[in-house]
Coordinates of C-alpha atoms and ligand atoms in Angstrom, one line a residue:
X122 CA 55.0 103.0 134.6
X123 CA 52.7 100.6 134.2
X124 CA 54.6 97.9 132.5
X125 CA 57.4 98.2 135.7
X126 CA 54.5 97.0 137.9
X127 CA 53.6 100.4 139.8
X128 CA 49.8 100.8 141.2
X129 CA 49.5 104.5 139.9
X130 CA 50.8 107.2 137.6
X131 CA 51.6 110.8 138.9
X132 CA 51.0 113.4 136.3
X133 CA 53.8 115.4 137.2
X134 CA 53.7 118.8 136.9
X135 CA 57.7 118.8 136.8
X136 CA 58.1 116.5 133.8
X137 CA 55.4 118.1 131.8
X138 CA 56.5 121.3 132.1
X139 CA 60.2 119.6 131.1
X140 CA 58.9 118.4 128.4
X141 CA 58.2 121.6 127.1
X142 CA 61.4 123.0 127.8
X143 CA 59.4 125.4 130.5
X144 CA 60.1 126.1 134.2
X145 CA 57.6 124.0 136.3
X146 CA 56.8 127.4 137.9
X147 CA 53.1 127.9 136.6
X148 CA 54.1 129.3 133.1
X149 CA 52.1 126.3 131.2
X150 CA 48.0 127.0 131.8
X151 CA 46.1 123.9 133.0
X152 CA 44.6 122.8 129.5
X153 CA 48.4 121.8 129.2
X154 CA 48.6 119.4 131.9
X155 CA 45.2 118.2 131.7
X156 CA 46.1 117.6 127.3
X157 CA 48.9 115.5 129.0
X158 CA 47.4 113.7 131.5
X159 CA 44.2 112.7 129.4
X160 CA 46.9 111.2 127.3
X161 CA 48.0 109.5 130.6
X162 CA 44.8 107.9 131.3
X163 CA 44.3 106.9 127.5
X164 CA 47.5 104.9 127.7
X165 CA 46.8 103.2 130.5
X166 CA 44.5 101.4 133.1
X167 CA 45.7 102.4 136.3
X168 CA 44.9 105.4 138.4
X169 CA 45.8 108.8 137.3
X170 CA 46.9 111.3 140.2
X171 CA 47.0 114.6 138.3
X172 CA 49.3 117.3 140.3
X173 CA 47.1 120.5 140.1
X174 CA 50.2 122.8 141.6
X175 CA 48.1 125.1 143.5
X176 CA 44.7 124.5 141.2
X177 CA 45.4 127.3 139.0
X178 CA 44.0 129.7 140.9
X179 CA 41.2 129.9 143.4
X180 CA 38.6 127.6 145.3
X181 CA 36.5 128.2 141.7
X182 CA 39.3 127.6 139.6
X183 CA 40.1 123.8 141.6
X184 CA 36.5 123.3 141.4
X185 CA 36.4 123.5 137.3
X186 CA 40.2 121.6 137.5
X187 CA 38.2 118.9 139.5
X188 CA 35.3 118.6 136.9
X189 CA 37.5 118.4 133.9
X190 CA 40.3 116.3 135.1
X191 CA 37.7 113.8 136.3
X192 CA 35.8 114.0 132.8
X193 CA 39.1 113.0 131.4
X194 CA 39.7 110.0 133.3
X195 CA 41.8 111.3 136.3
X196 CA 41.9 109.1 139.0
X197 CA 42.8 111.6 142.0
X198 CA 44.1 115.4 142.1
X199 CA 47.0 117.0 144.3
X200 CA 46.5 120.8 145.3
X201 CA 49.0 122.1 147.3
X202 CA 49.2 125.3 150.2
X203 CA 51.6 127.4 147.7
X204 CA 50.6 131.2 146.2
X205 CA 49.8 131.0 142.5
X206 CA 52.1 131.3 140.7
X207 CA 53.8 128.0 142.3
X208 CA 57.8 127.5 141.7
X209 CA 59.0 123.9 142.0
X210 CA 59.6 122.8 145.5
X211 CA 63.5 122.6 144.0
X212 CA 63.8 126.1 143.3
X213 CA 65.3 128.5 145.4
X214 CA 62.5 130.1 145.8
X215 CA 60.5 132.1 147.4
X216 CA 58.3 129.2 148.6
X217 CA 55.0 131.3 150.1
X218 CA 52.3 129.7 151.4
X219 CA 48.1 130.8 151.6
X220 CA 46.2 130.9 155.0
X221 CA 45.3 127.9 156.2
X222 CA 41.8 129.2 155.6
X223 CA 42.2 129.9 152.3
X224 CA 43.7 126.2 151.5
X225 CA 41.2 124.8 153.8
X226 CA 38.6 126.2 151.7
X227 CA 39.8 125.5 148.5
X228 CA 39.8 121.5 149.6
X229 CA 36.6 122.0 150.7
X230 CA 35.9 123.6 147.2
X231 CA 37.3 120.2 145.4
X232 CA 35.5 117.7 147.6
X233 CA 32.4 119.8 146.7
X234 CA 33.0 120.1 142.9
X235 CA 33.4 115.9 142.5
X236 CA 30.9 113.7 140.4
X237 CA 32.1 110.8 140.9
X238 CA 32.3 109.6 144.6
X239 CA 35.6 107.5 144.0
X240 CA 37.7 110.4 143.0
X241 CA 40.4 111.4 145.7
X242 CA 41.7 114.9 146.5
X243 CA 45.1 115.1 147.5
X244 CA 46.2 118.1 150.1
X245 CA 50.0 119.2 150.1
X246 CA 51.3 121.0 152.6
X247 CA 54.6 123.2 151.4
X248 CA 55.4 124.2 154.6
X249 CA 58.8 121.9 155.2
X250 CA 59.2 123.6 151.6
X251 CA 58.8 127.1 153.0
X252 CA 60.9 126.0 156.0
X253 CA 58.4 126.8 158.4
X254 CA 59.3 123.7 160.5
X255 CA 57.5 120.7 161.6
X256 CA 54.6 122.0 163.9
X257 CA 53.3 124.1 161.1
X258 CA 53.5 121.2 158.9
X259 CA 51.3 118.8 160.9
X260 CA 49.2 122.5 161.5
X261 CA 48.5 122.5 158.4
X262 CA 48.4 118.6 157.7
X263 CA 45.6 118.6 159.8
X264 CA 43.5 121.5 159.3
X265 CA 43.3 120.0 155.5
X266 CA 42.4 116.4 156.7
X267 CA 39.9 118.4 158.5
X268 CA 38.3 120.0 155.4
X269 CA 38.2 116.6 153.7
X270 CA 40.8 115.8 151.9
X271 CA 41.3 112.0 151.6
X272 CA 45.0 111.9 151.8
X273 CA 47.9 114.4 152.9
X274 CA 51.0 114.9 151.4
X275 CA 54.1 116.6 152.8
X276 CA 56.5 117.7 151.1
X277 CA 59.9 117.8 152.2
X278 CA 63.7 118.6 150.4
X279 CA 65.6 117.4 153.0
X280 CA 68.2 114.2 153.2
X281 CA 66.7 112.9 156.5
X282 CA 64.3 111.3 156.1
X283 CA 63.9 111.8 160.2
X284 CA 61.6 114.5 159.4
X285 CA 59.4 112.9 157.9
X286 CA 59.1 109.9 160.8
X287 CA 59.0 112.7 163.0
X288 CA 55.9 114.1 161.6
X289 CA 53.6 110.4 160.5
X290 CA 54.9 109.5 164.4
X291 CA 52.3 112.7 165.8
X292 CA 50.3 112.6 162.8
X293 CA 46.8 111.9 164.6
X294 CA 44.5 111.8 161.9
X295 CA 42.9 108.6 160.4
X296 CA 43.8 110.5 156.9
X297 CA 46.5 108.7 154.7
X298 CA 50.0 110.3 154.2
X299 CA 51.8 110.5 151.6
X300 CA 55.7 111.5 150.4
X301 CA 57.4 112.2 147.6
X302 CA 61.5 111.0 148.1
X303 CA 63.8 112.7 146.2
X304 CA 66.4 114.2 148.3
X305 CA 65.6 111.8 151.5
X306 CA 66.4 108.6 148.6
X307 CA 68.1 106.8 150.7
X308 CA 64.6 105.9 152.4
X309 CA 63.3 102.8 151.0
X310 CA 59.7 102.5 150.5
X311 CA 59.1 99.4 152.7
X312 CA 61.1 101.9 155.6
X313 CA 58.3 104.6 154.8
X314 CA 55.3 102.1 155.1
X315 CA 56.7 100.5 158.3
X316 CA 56.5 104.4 159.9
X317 CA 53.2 105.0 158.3
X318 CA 52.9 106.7 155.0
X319 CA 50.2 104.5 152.5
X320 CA 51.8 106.3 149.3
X321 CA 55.1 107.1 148.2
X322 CA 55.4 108.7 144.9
X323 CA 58.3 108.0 142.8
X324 CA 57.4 111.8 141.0
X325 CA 60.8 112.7 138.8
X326 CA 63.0 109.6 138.3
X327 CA 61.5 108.4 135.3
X328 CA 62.2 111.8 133.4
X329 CA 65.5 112.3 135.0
X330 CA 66.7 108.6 133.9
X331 CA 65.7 109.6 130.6
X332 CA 67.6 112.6 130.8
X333 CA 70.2 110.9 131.8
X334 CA 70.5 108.0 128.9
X335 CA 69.4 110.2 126.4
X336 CA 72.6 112.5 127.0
X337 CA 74.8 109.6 127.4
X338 CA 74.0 107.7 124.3
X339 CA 73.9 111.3 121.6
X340 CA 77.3 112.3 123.1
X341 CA 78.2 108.4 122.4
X342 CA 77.2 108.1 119.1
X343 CA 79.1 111.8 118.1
X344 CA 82.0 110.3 119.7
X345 CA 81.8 106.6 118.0
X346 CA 81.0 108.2 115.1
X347 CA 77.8 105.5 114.8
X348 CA 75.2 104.1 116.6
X349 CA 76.8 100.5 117.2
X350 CA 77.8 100.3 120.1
X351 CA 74.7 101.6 121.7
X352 CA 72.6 99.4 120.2
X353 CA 72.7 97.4 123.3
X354 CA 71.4 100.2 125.4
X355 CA 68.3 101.5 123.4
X356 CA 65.0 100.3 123.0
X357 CA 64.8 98.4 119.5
X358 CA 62.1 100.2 117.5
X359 CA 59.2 97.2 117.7
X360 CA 59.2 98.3 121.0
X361 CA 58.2 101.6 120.6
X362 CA 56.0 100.1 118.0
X363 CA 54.4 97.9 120.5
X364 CA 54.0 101.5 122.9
X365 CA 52.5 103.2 120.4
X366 CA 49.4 100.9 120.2
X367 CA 51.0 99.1 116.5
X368 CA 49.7 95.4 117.7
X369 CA 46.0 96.9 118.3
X370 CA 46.3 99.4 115.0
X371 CA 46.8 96.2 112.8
X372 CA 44.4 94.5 114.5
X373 CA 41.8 96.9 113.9
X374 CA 42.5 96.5 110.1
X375 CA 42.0 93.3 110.1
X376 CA 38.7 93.6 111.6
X377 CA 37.4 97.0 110.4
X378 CA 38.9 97.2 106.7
X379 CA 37.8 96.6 103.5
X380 CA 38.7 92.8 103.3
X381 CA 36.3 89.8 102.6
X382 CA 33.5 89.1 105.4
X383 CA 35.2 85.5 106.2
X384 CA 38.8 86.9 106.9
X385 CA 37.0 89.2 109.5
X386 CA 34.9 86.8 111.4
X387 CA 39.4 85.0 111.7
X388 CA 39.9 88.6 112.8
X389 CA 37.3 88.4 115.3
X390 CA 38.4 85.0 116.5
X391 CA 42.0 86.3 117.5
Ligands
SPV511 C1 56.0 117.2 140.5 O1 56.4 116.1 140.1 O2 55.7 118.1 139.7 C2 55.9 117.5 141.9 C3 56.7 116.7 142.8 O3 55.1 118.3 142.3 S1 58.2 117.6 143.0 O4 58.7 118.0 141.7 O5 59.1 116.7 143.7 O6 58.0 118.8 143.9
MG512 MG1 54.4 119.5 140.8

């Protein structure tokens, strides 16, 4: 993500559950998403958002998701208005939906729980999920903005992206929106700023592009019987060398092991 030149990384709750061969439906527990997305912010130096599905529970339970996915580096987290256990937004369903109060309070709970006075709570309203229309959406929207939260993001599974105009036009809050396209893709992202929206997260395409090569090049290489003629289309292994931290790795034994004291002060130099 990084490397392609985005601002920020969403944990997604989606791929990591994918790439554990679970459904994104609350089966993983939160030391599973955090364990991923402290790898996240290891990796690299932009902003973390970590999603939080519904923060595991309770307004106690977001507090302690607050306090230990900013002690690992998170940048932002994203609760949303669903019942524990959340499904995916993509699922069927049943998409229900806590009280206003109850989410209202549970924002309230995250603003309250953060130490450092940088990090950004995220409020997502499910209710174009839940299909409970537009009115209830901005409803919602604003009762959260209201509580604190310092951005608002609304969901939506549509392929208009007309809903989602529809709502930033009588949004009325100074509070940031925010969307995720995936079904409305025809939407460019210049299109959603010019109506308003300050984010757009890009939250499944990376996963589903590797989905998507990965099957295309195994079934090739069965069917070629070899790997030569997708050579071309995979990454050559320095690459994932280079990912994997190999340049700073030999680095650090040039500096840090047992060699003689003027072949480390060259190392320093580098
Ligand atoms: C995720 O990536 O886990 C999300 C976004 O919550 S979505 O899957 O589009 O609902
Ligand atoms: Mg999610």
């Amino acid at each position: 993500v990084q490397r392609a030149g985005f601002d920020g990384v969403w944990s997604s709750g989606l791929e990591i559950s994918a790439s554990h061969c679970v459904p994104d439906a609350n089966i993983l527990s939160m030391s599973d998403f955090l364990a991923a997305t402290a790898d996240m912010t290891r990796a690299v130096s932009l902003p973390v958002i970590a999603d939080c599905d519904t923060g595991y529970g309770d307004a106690n339970n977001v507090r302690y998701a607050v306090e230990r996915h900013e002690a690992c580096g998170a940048a932002a987290i994203c609760i949303e208005d669903k019942t524990f256990p959340k499904r995916n937004s993509f699922d069927t369903g049943p998409h229900t939906l806590v009280s206003i109060a109850e989410f209202s309070g549970k924002v309230l709970a995250a603003k309250s729980a953060q130490r450092d006075p940088d990090t950004f709570v995220l409020a997502r309203t499910e209710a174009l999920i839940a299909g409970l229309g537009l009115s209830e959406a901005l409803r919602r929207a604003a009762a959260y903005a209201d509580a604190g939260a310092d951005a608002v993001l609304v969901h939506d599974r549509g392929a208009d992206p007309r809903t989602l105009f529809s709502f930033a036009e009588r949004w009325r809050r100074e509070t940031p929106l925010v969307v995720v396209p995936t079904t409305f893709h025809v939407v460019t992202a210049s299109q959603l700023e010019s109506a308003g929206i300050k984010m757009v997260i890009y939250a499944n395409q990376g996963l589903r592009a590797s989905i998507a090569a990965v099957s295309s090049v195994l079934a090739r290489i069965l069917a070629d019987d070899g790997t030569t003629k997708v050579e071309d289309c995979i990454a050559p292994i320095s690459e994932v060398l280079d990912l994997q931290g190999f340049p700073e790795l030999r680095r650090n034994e040039r500096l840090f092991g047992a060699v003689p004291l003027e072949s480390r002060r060259s190392a320093v130099g580098d």
